[in-house]
PDB file of C-alpha atoms and ligand atoms in Angstrom:
ATOM      1  CA  MET W 131     -18.703  -8.613   2.576  1.00  0.00           C
ATOM      2  CA  LYS W 132     -15.744  -6.375   3.421  1.00  0.00           C
ATOM      3  CA  LYS W 133     -15.256  -3.560   0.933  1.00  0.00           C
ATOM      4  CA  ILE W 134     -11.700  -2.495   0.216  1.00  0.00           C
ATOM      5  CA  ALA W 135     -10.100   0.593  -1.307  1.00  0.00           C
ATOM      6  CA  VAL W 136      -6.454   0.788  -2.368  1.00  0.00           C
ATOM      7  CA  PHE W 137      -4.303   3.933  -2.125  1.00  0.00           C
ATOM      8  CA  ALA W 138      -1.261   4.106  -4.413  1.00  0.00           C
ATOM      9  CA  SER W 139       0.920   7.022  -5.457  1.00  0.00           C
ATOM     10  CA  GLY W 140       2.751   5.700  -8.493  1.00  0.00           C
ATOM     11  CA  ASN W 141       3.325   2.453 -10.315  1.00  0.00           C
ATOM     12  CA  GLY W 142       0.613   0.346  -8.704  1.00  0.00           C
ATOM     13  CA  SER W 143       1.917  -3.186  -9.242  1.00  0.00           C
ATOM     14  CA  ASN W 144       0.646  -4.217  -5.791  1.00  0.00           C
ATOM     15  CA  PHE W 145      -2.723  -2.669  -6.604  1.00  0.00           C
ATOM     16  CA  GLN W 146      -2.812  -4.744  -9.782  1.00  0.00           C
ATOM     17  CA  VAL W 147      -2.152  -7.996  -7.911  1.00  0.00           C
ATOM     18  CA  ILE W 148      -4.826  -7.152  -5.339  1.00  0.00           C
ATOM     19  CA  ALA W 149      -7.388  -6.142  -7.976  1.00  0.00           C
ATOM     20  CA  GLU W 150      -6.827  -9.318  -9.978  1.00  0.00           C
ATOM     21  CA  GLU W 151      -7.643 -11.441  -6.937  1.00  0.00           C
ATOM     22  CA  PHE W 152     -10.128  -9.328  -4.927  1.00  0.00           C
ATOM     23  CA  PRO W 153     -12.966  -6.957  -5.783  1.00  0.00           C
ATOM     24  CA  VAL W 154     -11.618  -3.432  -5.214  1.00  0.00           C
ATOM     25  CA  GLU W 155     -14.298  -0.786  -4.704  1.00  0.00           C
ATOM     26  CA  PHE W 156     -11.962   1.982  -5.853  1.00  0.00           C
ATOM     27  CA  VAL W 157      -8.327   3.001  -6.101  1.00  0.00           C
ATOM     28  CA  PHE W 158      -7.167   6.441  -5.040  1.00  0.00           C
ATOM     29  CA  SER W 159      -3.989   8.165  -6.182  1.00  0.00           C
ATOM     30  CA  ASP W 160      -2.561  11.404  -4.826  1.00  0.00           C
ATOM     31  CA  HIS W 161      -0.950  11.994  -8.237  1.00  0.00           C
ATOM     32  CA  ARG W 162      -3.172  12.658 -11.220  1.00  0.00           C
ATOM     33  CA  ASP W 163      -0.617  11.241 -13.659  1.00  0.00           C
ATOM     34  CA  ALA W 164       0.209   8.052 -11.740  1.00  0.00           C
ATOM     35  CA  TYR W 165       0.524   4.851 -13.766  1.00  0.00           C
ATOM     36  CA  VAL W 166      -1.751   3.080 -11.274  1.00  0.00           C
ATOM     37  CA  LEU W 167      -4.674   4.985 -12.813  1.00  0.00           C
ATOM     38  CA  GLU W 168      -4.013   3.374 -16.208  1.00  0.00           C
ATOM     39  CA  ARG W 169      -3.878  -0.017 -14.543  1.00  0.00           C
ATOM     40  CA  ALA W 170      -7.248   0.727 -12.933  1.00  0.00           C
ATOM     41  CA  ASP W 171      -8.796   1.616 -16.305  1.00  0.00           C
ATOM     42  CA  LYS W 172      -7.541  -1.604 -17.866  1.00  0.00           C
ATOM     43  CA  LEU W 173      -8.905  -3.627 -14.950  1.00  0.00           C
ATOM     44  CA  ASP W 174     -12.201  -1.736 -14.934  1.00  0.00           C
ATOM     45  CA  VAL W 175     -11.699  -0.540 -11.379  1.00  0.00           C
ATOM     46  CA  LEU W 176     -13.151   2.813 -10.368  1.00  0.00           C
ATOM     47  CA  SER W 177     -10.444   5.377  -9.653  1.00  0.00           C
ATOM     48  CA  TYR W 178     -10.123   8.795  -8.074  1.00  0.00           C
ATOM     49  CA  ALA W 179      -7.169  11.159  -8.092  1.00  0.00           C
ATOM     50  CA  PHE W 180      -6.555  14.486  -6.464  1.00  0.00           C
ATOM     51  CA  GLU W 181      -3.486  16.155  -5.023  1.00  0.00           C
ATOM     52  CA  LEU W 182      -2.639  17.653  -1.659  1.00  0.00           C
ATOM     53  CA  LYS W 183      -1.585  20.910  -3.325  1.00  0.00           C
ATOM     54  CA  GLU W 184      -5.132  21.394  -4.607  1.00  0.00           C
ATOM     55  CA  PHE W 185      -6.335  21.854  -0.999  1.00  0.00           C
ATOM     56  CA  GLU W 186      -5.769  24.559   1.588  1.00  0.00           C
ATOM     57  CA  SER W 187      -4.425  22.058   4.107  1.00  0.00           C
ATOM     58  CA  LYS W 188      -3.685  18.371   4.656  1.00  0.00           C
ATOM     59  CA  GLU W 189      -6.715  18.330   6.918  1.00  0.00           C
ATOM     60  CA  ASP W 190      -8.981  19.368   4.024  1.00  0.00           C
ATOM     61  CA  TYR W 191      -7.293  16.892   1.696  1.00  0.00           C
ATOM     62  CA  GLU W 192      -7.829  14.045   4.149  1.00  0.00           C
ATOM     63  CA  ALA W 193     -11.394  15.181   4.860  1.00  0.00           C
ATOM     64  CA  ALA W 194     -12.078  14.703   1.129  1.00  0.00           C
ATOM     65  CA  LEU W 195     -10.612  11.201   1.383  1.00  0.00           C
ATOM     66  CA  VAL W 196     -12.740  10.345   4.407  1.00  0.00           C
ATOM     67  CA  GLU W 197     -15.815  11.539   2.520  1.00  0.00           C
ATOM     68  CA  LEU W 198     -14.964   9.206  -0.373  1.00  0.00           C
ATOM     69  CA  LEU W 199     -14.351   6.281   1.945  1.00  0.00           C
ATOM     70  CA  GLU W 200     -17.620   6.853   3.780  1.00  0.00           C
ATOM     71  CA  GLU W 201     -19.594   7.362   0.589  1.00  0.00           C
ATOM     72  CA  HIS W 202     -18.378   3.960  -0.613  1.00  0.00           C
ATOM     73  CA  GLN W 203     -18.754   2.373   2.848  1.00  0.00           C
ATOM     74  CA  ILE W 204     -15.176   1.127   2.793  1.00  0.00           C
ATOM     75  CA  ASP W 205     -14.256  -1.330   5.551  1.00  0.00           C
ATOM     76  CA  LEU W 206     -10.530  -1.604   4.879  1.00  0.00           C
ATOM     77  CA  VAL W 207      -8.059   0.815   3.294  1.00  0.00           C
ATOM     78  CA  CYS W 208      -5.055  -0.925   1.741  1.00  0.00           C
ATOM     79  CA  LEU W 209      -2.033   1.319   1.292  1.00  0.00           C
ATOM     80  CA  ALA W 210       0.207  -0.011  -1.458  1.00  0.00           C
ATOM     81  CA  GLY W 211       2.929   2.465  -2.359  1.00  0.00           C
ATOM     82  CA  TYR W 212       0.972   5.422  -0.959  1.00  0.00           C
ATOM     83  CA  MET W 213       3.822   7.816  -0.277  1.00  0.00           C
ATOM     84  CA  LYS W 214       2.187  10.156   2.216  1.00  0.00           C
ATOM     85  CA  ILE W 215       2.109   9.912   5.966  1.00  0.00           C
ATOM     86  CA  VAL W 216      -1.430   9.284   7.125  1.00  0.00           C
ATOM     87  CA  GLY W 217      -2.444  12.333   9.139  1.00  0.00           C
ATOM     88  CA  PRO W 218      -4.767  12.847  12.106  1.00  0.00           C
ATOM     89  CA  THR W 219      -7.932  13.456  10.052  1.00  0.00           C
ATOM     90  CA  LEU W 220      -7.783  10.171   8.173  1.00  0.00           C
ATOM     91  CA  LEU W 221      -6.571   8.303  11.248  1.00  0.00           C
ATOM     92  CA  ALA W 222      -9.367   9.648  13.442  1.00  0.00           C
ATOM     93  CA  ALA W 223     -11.930   8.256  11.019  1.00  0.00           C
ATOM     94  CA  TYR W 224     -10.196   5.024   9.983  1.00  0.00           C
ATOM     95  CA  GLU W 225      -7.601   3.899  12.558  1.00  0.00           C
ATOM     96  CA  GLY W 226      -7.822   0.129  12.903  1.00  0.00           C
ATOM     97  CA  ARG W 227      -9.066  -0.109   9.329  1.00  0.00           C
ATOM     98  CA  ILE W 228      -5.917   0.943   7.406  1.00  0.00           C
ATOM     99  CA  ILE W 229      -3.080  -1.410   6.500  1.00  0.00           C
ATOM    100  CA  ASN W 230       0.225  -0.756   4.735  1.00  0.00           C
ATOM    101  CA  ILE W 231       2.814  -2.843   2.941  1.00  0.00           C
ATOM    102  CA  HIS W 232       6.459  -2.054   3.601  1.00  0.00           C
ATOM    103  CA  PRO W 233       9.343  -3.554   1.592  1.00  0.00           C
ATOM    104  CA  ALA W 234      11.517  -4.512   4.576  1.00  0.00           C
ATOM    105  CA  TYR W 235      11.268  -6.625   7.708  1.00  0.00           C
ATOM    106  CA  LEU W 236      10.011  -4.049  10.222  1.00  0.00           C
ATOM    107  CA  PRO W 237      11.132  -2.699  12.583  1.00  0.00           C
ATOM    108  CA  GLU W 238      14.253  -2.974  10.411  1.00  0.00           C
ATOM    109  CA  PHE W 239      14.562  -0.243   7.757  1.00  0.00           C
ATOM    110  CA  PRO W 240      11.412   1.861   8.089  1.00  0.00           C
ATOM    111  CA  GLY W 241      10.904   4.884   5.830  1.00  0.00           C
ATOM    112  CA  ALA W 242      10.690   5.560   2.139  1.00  0.00           C
ATOM    113  CA  HIS W 243      13.807   3.601   1.069  1.00  0.00           C
ATOM    114  CA  GLY W 244      13.442   0.230   2.790  1.00  0.00           C
ATOM    115  CA  ILE W 245      14.924  -1.785  -0.067  1.00  0.00           C
ATOM    116  CA  GLU W 246      17.931   0.462  -0.768  1.00  0.00           C
ATOM    117  CA  ASP W 247      18.646   0.935   2.948  1.00  0.00           C
ATOM    118  CA  ALA W 248      18.731  -2.819   3.560  1.00  0.00           C
ATOM    119  CA  TRP W 249      20.897  -3.350   0.488  1.00  0.00           C
ATOM    120  CA  GLU W 250      23.364  -0.668   1.487  1.00  0.00           C
ATOM    121  CA  ALA W 251      23.564  -2.013   5.030  1.00  0.00           C
ATOM    122  CA  GLY W 252      24.716  -5.299   3.500  1.00  0.00           C
ATOM    123  CA  VAL W 253      22.179  -7.460   5.354  1.00  0.00           C
ATOM    124  CA  GLU W 254      21.975 -11.161   4.598  1.00  0.00           C
ATOM    125  CA  GLN W 255      18.216 -11.002   4.614  1.00  0.00           C
ATOM    126  CA  SER W 256      15.508  -8.394   4.517  1.00  0.00           C
ATOM    127  CA  GLY W 257      11.817  -8.947   3.882  1.00  0.00           C
ATOM    128  CA  VAL W 258       8.319  -7.580   3.534  1.00  0.00           C
ATOM    129  CA  THR W 259       5.862  -6.490   6.229  1.00  0.00           C
ATOM    130  CA  ILE W 260       2.160  -5.703   6.302  1.00  0.00           C
ATOM    131  CA  HIS W 261       1.084  -3.715   9.350  1.00  0.00           C
ATOM    132  CA  TRP W 262      -1.746  -1.633  10.769  1.00  0.00           C
ATOM    133  CA  VAL W 263      -1.239   2.079  10.231  1.00  0.00           C
ATOM    134  CA  ASP W 264      -0.807   4.362  13.214  1.00  0.00           C
ATOM    135  CA  SER W 265       0.535   7.902  13.492  1.00  0.00           C
ATOM    136  CA  GLY W 266       4.190   6.869  13.153  1.00  0.00           C
ATOM    137  CA  VAL W 267       6.163   6.009  10.037  1.00  0.00           C
ATOM    138  CA  ASP W 268       5.941   2.217   9.558  1.00  0.00           C
ATOM    139  CA  THR W 269       5.448   1.678  13.297  1.00  0.00           C
ATOM    140  CA  GLY W 270       1.975   0.127  13.558  1.00  0.00           C
ATOM    141  CA  LYS W 271       1.227  -3.367  14.830  1.00  0.00           C
ATOM    142  CA  ILE W 272       2.581  -6.023  12.486  1.00  0.00           C
ATOM    143  CA  ILE W 273       0.028  -8.325  10.864  1.00  0.00           C
ATOM    144  CA  GLN W 274       2.343 -10.579   8.873  1.00  0.00           C
ATOM    145  CA  GLN W 275       5.882 -10.510   7.530  1.00  0.00           C
ATOM    146  CA  VAL W 276       8.124 -12.684   5.433  1.00  0.00           C
ATOM    147  CA  ARG W 277      11.896 -12.910   5.046  1.00  0.00           C
ATOM    148  CA  VAL W 278      13.665 -12.457   1.704  1.00  0.00           C
ATOM    149  CA  THR W 279      17.275 -13.625   1.543  1.00  0.00           C
ATOM    150  CA  ARG W 280      19.956 -11.707  -0.263  1.00  0.00           C
ATOM    151  CA  LEU W 281      21.731 -14.112  -2.614  1.00  0.00           C
ATOM    152  CA  ALA W 282      25.472 -14.067  -3.256  1.00  0.00           C
ATOM    153  CA  ASP W 283      25.008 -13.072  -6.901  1.00  0.00           C
ATOM    154  CA  ASP W 284      22.213 -10.558  -6.268  1.00  0.00           C
ATOM    155  CA  THR W 285      22.345  -7.072  -7.713  1.00  0.00           C
ATOM    156  CA  ILE W 286      20.141  -4.424  -6.162  1.00  0.00           C
ATOM    157  CA  ASP W 287      17.748  -4.965  -9.082  1.00  0.00           C
ATOM    158  CA  SER W 288      17.420  -8.716  -8.635  1.00  0.00           C
ATOM    159  CA  PHE W 289      17.108  -8.246  -4.859  1.00  0.00           C
ATOM    160  CA  GLU W 290      14.412  -5.644  -5.363  1.00  0.00           C
ATOM    161  CA  ALA W 291      12.562  -7.864  -7.825  1.00  0.00           C
ATOM    162  CA  ARG W 292      12.457 -10.701  -5.269  1.00  0.00           C
ATOM    163  CA  ILE W 293      11.184  -8.321  -2.590  1.00  0.00           C
ATOM    164  CA  HIS W 294       8.371  -7.312  -4.925  1.00  0.00           C
ATOM    165  CA  GLU W 295       7.549 -10.955  -5.699  1.00  0.00           C
ATOM    166  CA  ALA W 296       7.248 -11.535  -1.953  1.00  0.00           C
ATOM    167  CA  GLU W 297       4.910  -8.527  -1.709  1.00  0.00           C
ATOM    168  CA  TYR W 298       2.649  -9.930  -4.420  1.00  0.00           C
ATOM    169  CA  LYS W 299       2.264 -13.153  -2.408  1.00  0.00           C
ATOM    170  CA  LEU W 300       1.912 -11.529   1.007  1.00  0.00           C
ATOM    171  CA  TYR W 301      -0.791  -8.964   0.275  1.00  0.00           C
ATOM    172  CA  PRO W 302      -3.374 -11.519  -0.909  1.00  0.00           C
ATOM    173  CA  GLU W 303      -2.521 -13.799   2.041  1.00  0.00           C
ATOM    174  CA  VAL W 304      -3.120 -10.989   4.512  1.00  0.00           C
ATOM    175  CA  LEU W 305      -6.380  -9.977   2.845  1.00  0.00           C
ATOM    176  CA  ASP W 306      -7.507 -13.619   3.135  1.00  0.00           C
ATOM    177  CA  SER W 307      -6.545 -13.640   6.807  1.00  0.00           C
ATOM    178  CA  LEU W 308      -8.544 -10.449   7.416  1.00  0.00           C
ATOM    179  CA  GLY W 309     -11.639 -12.052   5.897  1.00  0.00           C
ATOM    180  CA  VAL W 310     -11.754 -10.133   2.616  1.00  0.00           C
ATOM    181  CA  GLU W 311     -13.592 -12.252   0.074  1.00  0.00           C
ATOM    182  CA  ARG W 312     -11.945 -13.082  -3.219  1.00  0.00           C
ATOM    183  CA  ARG W 313     -13.518 -12.422  -6.632  1.00  0.00           C
TER     184      ARG W 313
HETATM  185  C1  LIG X 660       6.191  -1.299  -2.790  1.00  0.00           C
HETATM  186  O1  LIG X 660       7.495  -1.805  -2.698  1.00  0.00           O
HETATM  187  C2  LIG X 660       5.621  -1.042  -1.414  1.00  0.00           C
HETATM  188  O2  LIG X 660       6.075  -1.942  -0.450  1.00  0.00           O
HETATM  189  C3  LIG X 660       6.162   0.333  -1.117  1.00  0.00           C
HETATM  190  O3  LIG X 660       6.069   1.015  -2.340  1.00  0.00           O
HETATM  191  C4  LIG X 660       6.180   0.086  -3.419  1.00  0.00           C
HETATM  192  C5  LIG X 660       5.026   0.301  -4.329  1.00  0.00           C
HETATM  193  O4  LIG X 660       5.134  -0.389  -5.542  1.00  0.00           O
HETATM  194  N1  LIG X 660       5.430   0.916  -0.011  1.00  0.00           N
HETATM  195  P1  LIG X 660       3.884  -0.488  -6.512  1.00  0.00           P
HETATM  196  O5  LIG X 660       3.376   0.952  -6.728  1.00  0.00           O
HETATM  197  O6  LIG X 660       2.835  -1.339  -5.875  1.00  0.00           O
HETATM  198  O7  LIG X 660       4.409  -1.060  -7.801  1.00  0.00           O
END
């Protein structure tokens, strides 16, 4: 059985959807006060949190992450709102075993503001992408993506809400396709 860990920096709604449908070995947050940690408690999922600033370097920080992943024999790391670039230490240990969800139709609108950037560009459609993580920002090989249309009466909030709904469908589908067993 493939063991998964989820990395999330803040809210954790994607983590919640994943954890409700799949056994999650642990969730990691790089912010000790992130709301995702409360979600984990409520769902009885093991959680860890530590911050980059608590380490001498990003290398040391990522070495601590690799140690956690190895200790739990994690097969697949699912980034879901993890707001750091994955660095060489984590990549060296886990490349090919890390996936990320991005709230736009890559390669359109990479970066930290995929939803706002698409909205401001006035596109007729954007989307959601899940891809393998490499050393670039949202550049890895695409696993699956789905289009989300911008409706005539959309506000940025309603558009964003539909993007998130699409995320909540896509992540479980991709985990199924990668052979992760459901609860
Ligand atoms: C999602 O839109 C995800 O695509 C992006 O960050 C957001 C995280 O939301 N990378 P949440 O923390 O899962 O609620």
